[in-house]
XYZ file of C-alpha atoms in Angstrom:
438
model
C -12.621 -14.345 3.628
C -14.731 -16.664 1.470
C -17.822 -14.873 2.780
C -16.684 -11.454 1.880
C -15.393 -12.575 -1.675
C -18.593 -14.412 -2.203
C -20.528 -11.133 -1.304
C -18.704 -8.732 -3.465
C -18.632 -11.535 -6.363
C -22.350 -11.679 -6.325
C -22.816 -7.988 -6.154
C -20.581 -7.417 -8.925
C -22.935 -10.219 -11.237
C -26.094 -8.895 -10.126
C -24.682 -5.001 -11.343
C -23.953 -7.502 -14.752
C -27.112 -8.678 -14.782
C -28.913 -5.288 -14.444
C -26.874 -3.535 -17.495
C -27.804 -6.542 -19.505
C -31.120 -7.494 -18.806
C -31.782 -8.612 -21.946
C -29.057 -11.655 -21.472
C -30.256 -14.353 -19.476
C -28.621 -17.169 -20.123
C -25.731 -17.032 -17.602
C -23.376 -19.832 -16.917
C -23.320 -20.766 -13.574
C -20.310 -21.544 -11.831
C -20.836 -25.478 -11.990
C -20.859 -24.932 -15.737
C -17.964 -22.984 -15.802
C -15.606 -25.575 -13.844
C -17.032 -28.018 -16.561
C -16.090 -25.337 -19.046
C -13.528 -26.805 -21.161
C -15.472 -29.449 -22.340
C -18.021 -26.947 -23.471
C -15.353 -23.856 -25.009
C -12.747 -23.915 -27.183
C -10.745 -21.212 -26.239
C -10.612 -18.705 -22.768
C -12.187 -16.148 -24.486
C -15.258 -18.254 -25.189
C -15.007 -20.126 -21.892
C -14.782 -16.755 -20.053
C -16.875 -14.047 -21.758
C -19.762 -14.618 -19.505
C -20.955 -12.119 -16.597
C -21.107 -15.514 -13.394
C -17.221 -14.872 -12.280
C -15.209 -18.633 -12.186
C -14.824 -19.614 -8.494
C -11.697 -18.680 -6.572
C -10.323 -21.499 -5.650
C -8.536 -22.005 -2.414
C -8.557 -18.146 -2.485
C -5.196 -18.136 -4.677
C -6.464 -14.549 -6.203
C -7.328 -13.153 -2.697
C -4.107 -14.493 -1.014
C -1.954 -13.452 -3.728
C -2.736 -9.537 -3.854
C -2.328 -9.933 -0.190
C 1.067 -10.912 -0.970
C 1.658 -8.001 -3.622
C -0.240 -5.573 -1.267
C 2.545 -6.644 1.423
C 5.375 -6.548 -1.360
C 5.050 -3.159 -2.626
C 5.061 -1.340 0.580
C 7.756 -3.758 2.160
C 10.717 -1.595 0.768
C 9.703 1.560 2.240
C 8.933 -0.273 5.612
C 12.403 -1.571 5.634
C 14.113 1.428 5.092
C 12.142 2.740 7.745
C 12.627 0.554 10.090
C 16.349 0.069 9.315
C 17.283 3.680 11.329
C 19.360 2.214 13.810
C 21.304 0.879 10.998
C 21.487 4.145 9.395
C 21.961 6.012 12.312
C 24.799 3.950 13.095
C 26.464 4.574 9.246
C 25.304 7.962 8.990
C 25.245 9.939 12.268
C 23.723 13.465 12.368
C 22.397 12.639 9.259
C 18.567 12.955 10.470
C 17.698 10.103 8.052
C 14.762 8.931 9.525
C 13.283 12.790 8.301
C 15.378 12.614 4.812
C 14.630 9.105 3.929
C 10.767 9.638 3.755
C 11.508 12.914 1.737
C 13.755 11.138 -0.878
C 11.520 8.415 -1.000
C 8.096 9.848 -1.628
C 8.937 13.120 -4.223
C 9.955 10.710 -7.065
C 7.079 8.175 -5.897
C 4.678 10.862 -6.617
C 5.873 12.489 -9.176
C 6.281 9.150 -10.993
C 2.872 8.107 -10.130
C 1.348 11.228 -11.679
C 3.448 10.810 -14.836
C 1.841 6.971 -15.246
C -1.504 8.810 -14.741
C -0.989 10.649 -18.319
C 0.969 8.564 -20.099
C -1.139 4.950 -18.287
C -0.942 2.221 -21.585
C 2.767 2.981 -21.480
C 3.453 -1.238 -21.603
C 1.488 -3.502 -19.601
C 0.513 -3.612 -15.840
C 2.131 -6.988 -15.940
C 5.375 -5.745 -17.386
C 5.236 -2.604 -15.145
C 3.970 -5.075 -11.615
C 6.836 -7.094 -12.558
C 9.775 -3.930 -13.286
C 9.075 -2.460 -10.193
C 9.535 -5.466 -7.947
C 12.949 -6.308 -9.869
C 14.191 -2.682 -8.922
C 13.259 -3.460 -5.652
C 15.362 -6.425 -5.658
C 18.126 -4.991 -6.837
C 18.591 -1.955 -4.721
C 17.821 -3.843 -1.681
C 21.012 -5.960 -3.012
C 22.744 -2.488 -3.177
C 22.172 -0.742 -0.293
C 24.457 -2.987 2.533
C 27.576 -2.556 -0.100
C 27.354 1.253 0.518
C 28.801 1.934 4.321
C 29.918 5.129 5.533
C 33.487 4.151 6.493
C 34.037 3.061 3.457
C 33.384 5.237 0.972
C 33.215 8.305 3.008
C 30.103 9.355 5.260
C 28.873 11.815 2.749
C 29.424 10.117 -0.394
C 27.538 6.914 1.219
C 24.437 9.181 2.618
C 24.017 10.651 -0.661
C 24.247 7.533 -2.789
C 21.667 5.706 -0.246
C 19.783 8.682 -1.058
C 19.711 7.807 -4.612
C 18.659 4.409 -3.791
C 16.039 5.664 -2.019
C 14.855 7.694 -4.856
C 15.104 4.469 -7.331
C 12.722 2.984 -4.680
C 10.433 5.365 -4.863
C 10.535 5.233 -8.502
C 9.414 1.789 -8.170
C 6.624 1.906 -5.721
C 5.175 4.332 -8.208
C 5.232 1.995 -10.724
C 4.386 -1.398 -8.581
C 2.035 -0.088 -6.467
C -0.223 2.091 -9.089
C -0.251 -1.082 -11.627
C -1.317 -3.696 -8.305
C -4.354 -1.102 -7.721
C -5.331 -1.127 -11.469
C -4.953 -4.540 -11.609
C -7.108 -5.508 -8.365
C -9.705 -2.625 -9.597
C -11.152 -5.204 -11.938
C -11.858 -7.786 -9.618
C -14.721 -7.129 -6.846
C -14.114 -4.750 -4.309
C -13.200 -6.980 -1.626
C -9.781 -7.500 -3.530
C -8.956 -4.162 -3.180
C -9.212 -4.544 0.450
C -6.937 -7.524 0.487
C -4.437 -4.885 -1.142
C -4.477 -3.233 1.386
C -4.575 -5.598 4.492
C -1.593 -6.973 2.332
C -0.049 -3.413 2.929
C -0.539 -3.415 6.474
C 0.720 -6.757 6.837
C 4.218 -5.741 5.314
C 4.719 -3.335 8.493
C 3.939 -6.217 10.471
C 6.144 -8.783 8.753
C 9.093 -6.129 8.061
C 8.861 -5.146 12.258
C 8.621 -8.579 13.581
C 11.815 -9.715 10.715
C 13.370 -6.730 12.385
C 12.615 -7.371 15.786
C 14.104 -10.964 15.314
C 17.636 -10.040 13.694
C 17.659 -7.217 16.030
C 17.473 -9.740 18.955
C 19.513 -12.371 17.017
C 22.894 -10.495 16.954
C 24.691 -8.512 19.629
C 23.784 -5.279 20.355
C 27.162 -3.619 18.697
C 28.176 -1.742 15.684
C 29.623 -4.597 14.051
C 26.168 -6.858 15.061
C 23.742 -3.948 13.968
C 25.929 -4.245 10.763
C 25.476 -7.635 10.146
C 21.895 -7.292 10.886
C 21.086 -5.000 8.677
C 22.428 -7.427 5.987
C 20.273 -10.071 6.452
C 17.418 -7.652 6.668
C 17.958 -6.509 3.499
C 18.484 -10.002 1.673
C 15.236 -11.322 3.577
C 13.753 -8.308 1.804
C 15.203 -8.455 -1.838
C 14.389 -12.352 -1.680
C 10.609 -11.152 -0.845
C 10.867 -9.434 -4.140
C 11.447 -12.170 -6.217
C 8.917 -13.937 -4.320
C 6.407 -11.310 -5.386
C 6.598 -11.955 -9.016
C 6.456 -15.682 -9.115
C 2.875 -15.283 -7.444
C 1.650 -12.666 -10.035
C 2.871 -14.484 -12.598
C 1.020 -17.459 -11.128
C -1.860 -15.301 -10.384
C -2.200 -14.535 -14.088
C -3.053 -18.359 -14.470
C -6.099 -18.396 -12.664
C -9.200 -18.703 -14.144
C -10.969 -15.679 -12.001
C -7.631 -13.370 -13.469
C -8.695 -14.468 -16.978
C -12.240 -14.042 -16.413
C -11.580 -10.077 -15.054
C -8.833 -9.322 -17.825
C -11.660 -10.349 -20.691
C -15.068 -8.907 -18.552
C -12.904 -5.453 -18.570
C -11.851 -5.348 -21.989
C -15.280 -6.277 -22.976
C -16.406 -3.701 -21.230
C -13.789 -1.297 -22.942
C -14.726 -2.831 -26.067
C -18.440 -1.701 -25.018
C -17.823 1.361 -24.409
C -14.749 2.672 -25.518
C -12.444 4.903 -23.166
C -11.548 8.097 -24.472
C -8.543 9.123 -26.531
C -8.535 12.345 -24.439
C -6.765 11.357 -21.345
C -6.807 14.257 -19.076
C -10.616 14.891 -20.111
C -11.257 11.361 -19.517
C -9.163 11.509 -15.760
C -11.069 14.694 -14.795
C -14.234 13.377 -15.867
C -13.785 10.108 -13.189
C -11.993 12.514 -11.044
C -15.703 14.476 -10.687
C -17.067 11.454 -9.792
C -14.399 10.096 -7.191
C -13.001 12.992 -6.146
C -14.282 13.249 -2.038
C -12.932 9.462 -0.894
C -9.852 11.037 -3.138
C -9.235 13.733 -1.205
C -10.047 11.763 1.968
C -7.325 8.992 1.337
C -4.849 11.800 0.394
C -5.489 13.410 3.938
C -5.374 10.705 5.904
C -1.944 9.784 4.304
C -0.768 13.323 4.714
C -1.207 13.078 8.777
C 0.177 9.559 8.500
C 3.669 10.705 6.746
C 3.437 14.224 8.838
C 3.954 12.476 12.122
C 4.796 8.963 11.062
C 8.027 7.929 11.227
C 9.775 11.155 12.410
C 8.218 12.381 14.802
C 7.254 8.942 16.405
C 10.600 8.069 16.837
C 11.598 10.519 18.740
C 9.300 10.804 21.393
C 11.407 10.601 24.356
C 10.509 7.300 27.313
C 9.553 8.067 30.579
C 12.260 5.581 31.465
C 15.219 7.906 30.178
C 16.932 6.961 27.162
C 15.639 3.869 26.395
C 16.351 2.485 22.185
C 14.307 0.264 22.141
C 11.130 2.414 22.739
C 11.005 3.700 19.429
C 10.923 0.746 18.134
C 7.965 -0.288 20.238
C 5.778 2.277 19.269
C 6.809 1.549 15.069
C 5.476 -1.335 15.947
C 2.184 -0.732 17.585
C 1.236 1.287 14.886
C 2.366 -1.297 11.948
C -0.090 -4.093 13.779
C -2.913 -1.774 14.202
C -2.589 -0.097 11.058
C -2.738 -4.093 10.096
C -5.939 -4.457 12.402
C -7.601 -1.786 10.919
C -7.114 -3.044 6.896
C -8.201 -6.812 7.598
C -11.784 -6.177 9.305
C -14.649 -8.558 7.672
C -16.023 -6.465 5.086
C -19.718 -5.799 6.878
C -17.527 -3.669 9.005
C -16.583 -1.771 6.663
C -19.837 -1.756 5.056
C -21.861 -0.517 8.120
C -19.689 2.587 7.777
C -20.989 5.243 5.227
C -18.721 7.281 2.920
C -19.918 10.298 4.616
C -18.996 9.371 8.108
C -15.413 8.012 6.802
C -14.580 11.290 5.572
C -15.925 12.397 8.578
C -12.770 10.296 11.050
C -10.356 11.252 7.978
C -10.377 14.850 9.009
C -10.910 14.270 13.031
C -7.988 12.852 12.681
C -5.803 15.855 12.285
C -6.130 15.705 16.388
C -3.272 13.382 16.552
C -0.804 15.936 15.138
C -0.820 17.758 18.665
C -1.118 14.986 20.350
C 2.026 13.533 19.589
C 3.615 17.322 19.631
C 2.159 17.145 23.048
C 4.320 14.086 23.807
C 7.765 15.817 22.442
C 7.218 19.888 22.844
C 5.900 20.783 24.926
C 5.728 17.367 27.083
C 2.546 17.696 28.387
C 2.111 13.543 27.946
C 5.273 12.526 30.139
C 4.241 8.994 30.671
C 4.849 6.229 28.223
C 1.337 4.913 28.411
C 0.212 8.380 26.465
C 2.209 7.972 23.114
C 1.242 3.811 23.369
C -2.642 4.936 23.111
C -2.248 7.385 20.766
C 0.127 5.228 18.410
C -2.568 2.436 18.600
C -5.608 4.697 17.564
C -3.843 6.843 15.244
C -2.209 3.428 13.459
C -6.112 1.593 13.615
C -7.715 4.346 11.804
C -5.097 4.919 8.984
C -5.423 0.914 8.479
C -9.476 1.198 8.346
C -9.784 4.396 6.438
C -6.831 3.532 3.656
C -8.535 -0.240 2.954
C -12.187 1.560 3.156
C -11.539 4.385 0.903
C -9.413 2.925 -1.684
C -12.844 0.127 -1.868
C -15.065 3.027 -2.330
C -12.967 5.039 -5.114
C -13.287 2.740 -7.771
C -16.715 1.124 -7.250
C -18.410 4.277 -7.930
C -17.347 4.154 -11.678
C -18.366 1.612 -14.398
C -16.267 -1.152 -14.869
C -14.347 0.313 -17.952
C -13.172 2.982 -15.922
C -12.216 1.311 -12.572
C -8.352 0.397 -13.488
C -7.880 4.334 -14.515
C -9.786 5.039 -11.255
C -7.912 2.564 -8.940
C -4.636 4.573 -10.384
C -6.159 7.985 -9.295
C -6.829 6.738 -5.961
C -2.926 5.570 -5.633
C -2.019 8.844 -6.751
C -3.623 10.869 -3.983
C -2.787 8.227 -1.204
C 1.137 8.851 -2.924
C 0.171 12.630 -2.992
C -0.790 12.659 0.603
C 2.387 10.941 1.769
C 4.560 13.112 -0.098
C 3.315 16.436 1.412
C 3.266 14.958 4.750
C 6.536 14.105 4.486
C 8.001 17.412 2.999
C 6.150 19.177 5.763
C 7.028 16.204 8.673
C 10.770 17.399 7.237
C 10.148 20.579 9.018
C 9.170 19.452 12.219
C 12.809 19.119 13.477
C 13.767 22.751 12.981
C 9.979 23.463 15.209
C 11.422 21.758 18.122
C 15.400 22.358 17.926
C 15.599 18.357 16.491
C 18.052 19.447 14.593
């Protein structure tokens, strides 16, 4: 980790150094620790181009944590189906969750893309987790039997929608944010991503093996899921408010509005947004398409992929899992992995990808993979490339624009990935009426 942020510090101050080549006197980073007894003020002690040291890797670990915080509600919900299942039978949640989830997520996300200086990405980072917190608080009031099966389905629903209201708004502002920084924070927005599948499966795995196997014990279950979950929330803002103290956050917040300053951004937004959109728009397109096959097949279809063993509950659950730790895998490689891939050749496995959709049709209707061991090496490919193309892509987006323009284009970026996942999941809503799921 401290290799990788060293490397993508120094390129980012050598880029400095070559737009300003008339500036050479630099403070280096010895001279920056020693900095307050040289500046007055942060703005003095930080408007230089050598970025302050990271130390103990707070900034790196902490949009980790945020990475792994704004995707945690829609893993949970995910991941909750037995729960669901169990509330709201016949239901098909696991196909109308996804749907209610990620229409308002995009549509939300594109809406911030017009109208982006609405408040702060501080104030906006910070709403989004507290909706999170309090829907997770919500959701275990509303039970079936209680308030009547349809009545409780359809106000989950809404829930669902308020959380995909607030991924829009979390999730675009953490990519805007971390687009300032060098690229090898973007990345750790991303392994933090895949780690939340991780973390959310293995909390689930644990309360799932904690409690009896029984209505009442999936029940109670499912509320202390939920208030692990909504305490992770909380958790989320104390570290970017904490993050917001470091000297390497100042030191990005006044390089970019420097750089603003420097060259102003225009006041016509959707000119300015097409104009970066020309320059980014092939790893766009990429990360939108390897979403889409992610949300097609992912978790739908995947879960019900019948075991060889018979009916078997548990096997679902497995193969959630596999793909959560390699999609986890494939987000946290050392960066010279990453870089000894070209753009071309990513975009290249984003679209051989689409192989996977009949291969997991394969292993449903018609079942031409039977055995278990089939869907297990699919899962585990299909769940290592989504992690390696959505961390590699999202580093590539903004780094091709100046450094002005990289929050805007760290937002466009979120808003295909967002884009992606909401057309696969209005089309993976289909696939149970294509093979009698229904």
């Amino acid at each position: 980790v401290k290799h990788a942020k060293e490397k993508g510090i120094e390129s980012m101050t050598h880029h400095n150094n070559e737009d300003h080549p008339e500036s050479n006197d630099y403070v280096t980073l010895d001279e920056i620790e020693d900095s307050p007894k040289r500046f007055s003020s942060d703005e003095e002690r930080f408007s230089i181009h050598a970025p302050p040291k990271d130390e103990w890797n707070k900034v790196y670990i902490g949009f980790i944590i945020l990475g792994a915080g704004f995707l945690t509600p829609w893993i949970t919900m995910i991941t909750a189906v037995d729960y669901f299942e169990l509330i709201f039978p016949n239901f098909n949640f696991e196909f109308n969750v996804t749907v209610a989830y990620m229409i308002p997520n995009c549509s939300f996300l594109l809406l911030l893309s017009i109208f982006f200086r609405v408040g702060t990405s501080s104030a906006r980072i910070r709403a989004g987790f507290l909706l999170f917190c309090i829907t997770f608080l919500v959701i275990p009031i509303v039970d079936g039997s209680s308030v009547g099966m349809k009545f409780g389905f359809g106000f989950t629903m809404f829930l669902t929608v308020i959380m995909g209201f607030s991924d829009a708004v979390a999730q675009g502002s953490i990519y805007g944010f971390a687009s300032m920084f060098p690229p090898v924070y973007i990345q750790a927005v991303a392994s933090g991503s895949g780690a939340a599948g991780l973390i959310v499966s293995f909390t689930k795995l644990i309360t799932k093996l904690s409690l009896p196997d029984t209505p009442e014990g999936i029940k109670k279950g499912a509320i202390v899921y939920f208030l692990i979950s909504a305490v992770f929330m909380i958790f989320c803002i104390f570290v970017h408010f904490m993050m917001l103290k470091t000297p390497l956050s100042k030191w990005a917040h006044i390089q970019f509005d420097n750089a603003k300053a420097e060259k102003p951004v225009s006041t016509n937004r959707r000119g300015e947004l097409w104009e970066i959109y020309k320059i980014i728009w092939k790893p766009s397109l990429s990360v939108g398409f390897t979403f889409f096959l992610c949300l097609f097949v992912f978790p739908g279809l995947i879960s019900i992929i019948p075991s060889s063993r018979g009916k078997w509950d548990w096997f679902p659950v497995i193969l959630i899992m596999l793909f959560n730790l390699f999609d986890f895998c494939g987000r946290s490689l050392p960066e010279k992995v990453y870089d000894y891939f070209s753009e071309e050749i990513s975009h290249i496995i984003s679209g051989g990808r689409l192989v996977f959709v009949f291969l997991f049709f394969f292993c449903v209707q018609p079942r031409l993979f039977a055995h278990d061991a089939f869907p297990i090496i699919f899962i585990i490919l299909f769940g290592f490339t989504n992690g390696f193309l959505g961390a590699k892509l999202m580093m590539i987006g903004p780094s091709k624009v100046s450094l002005e323009k990289r929050e805007v284009a760290g937002f466009i970026m979120v808003t295909s990935l967002v884009l992606g996942l909401t057309l696969g999941a209005v089309c993976g809503w289909t696939i149970p009426y294509m093979i009698g799921h229904t």
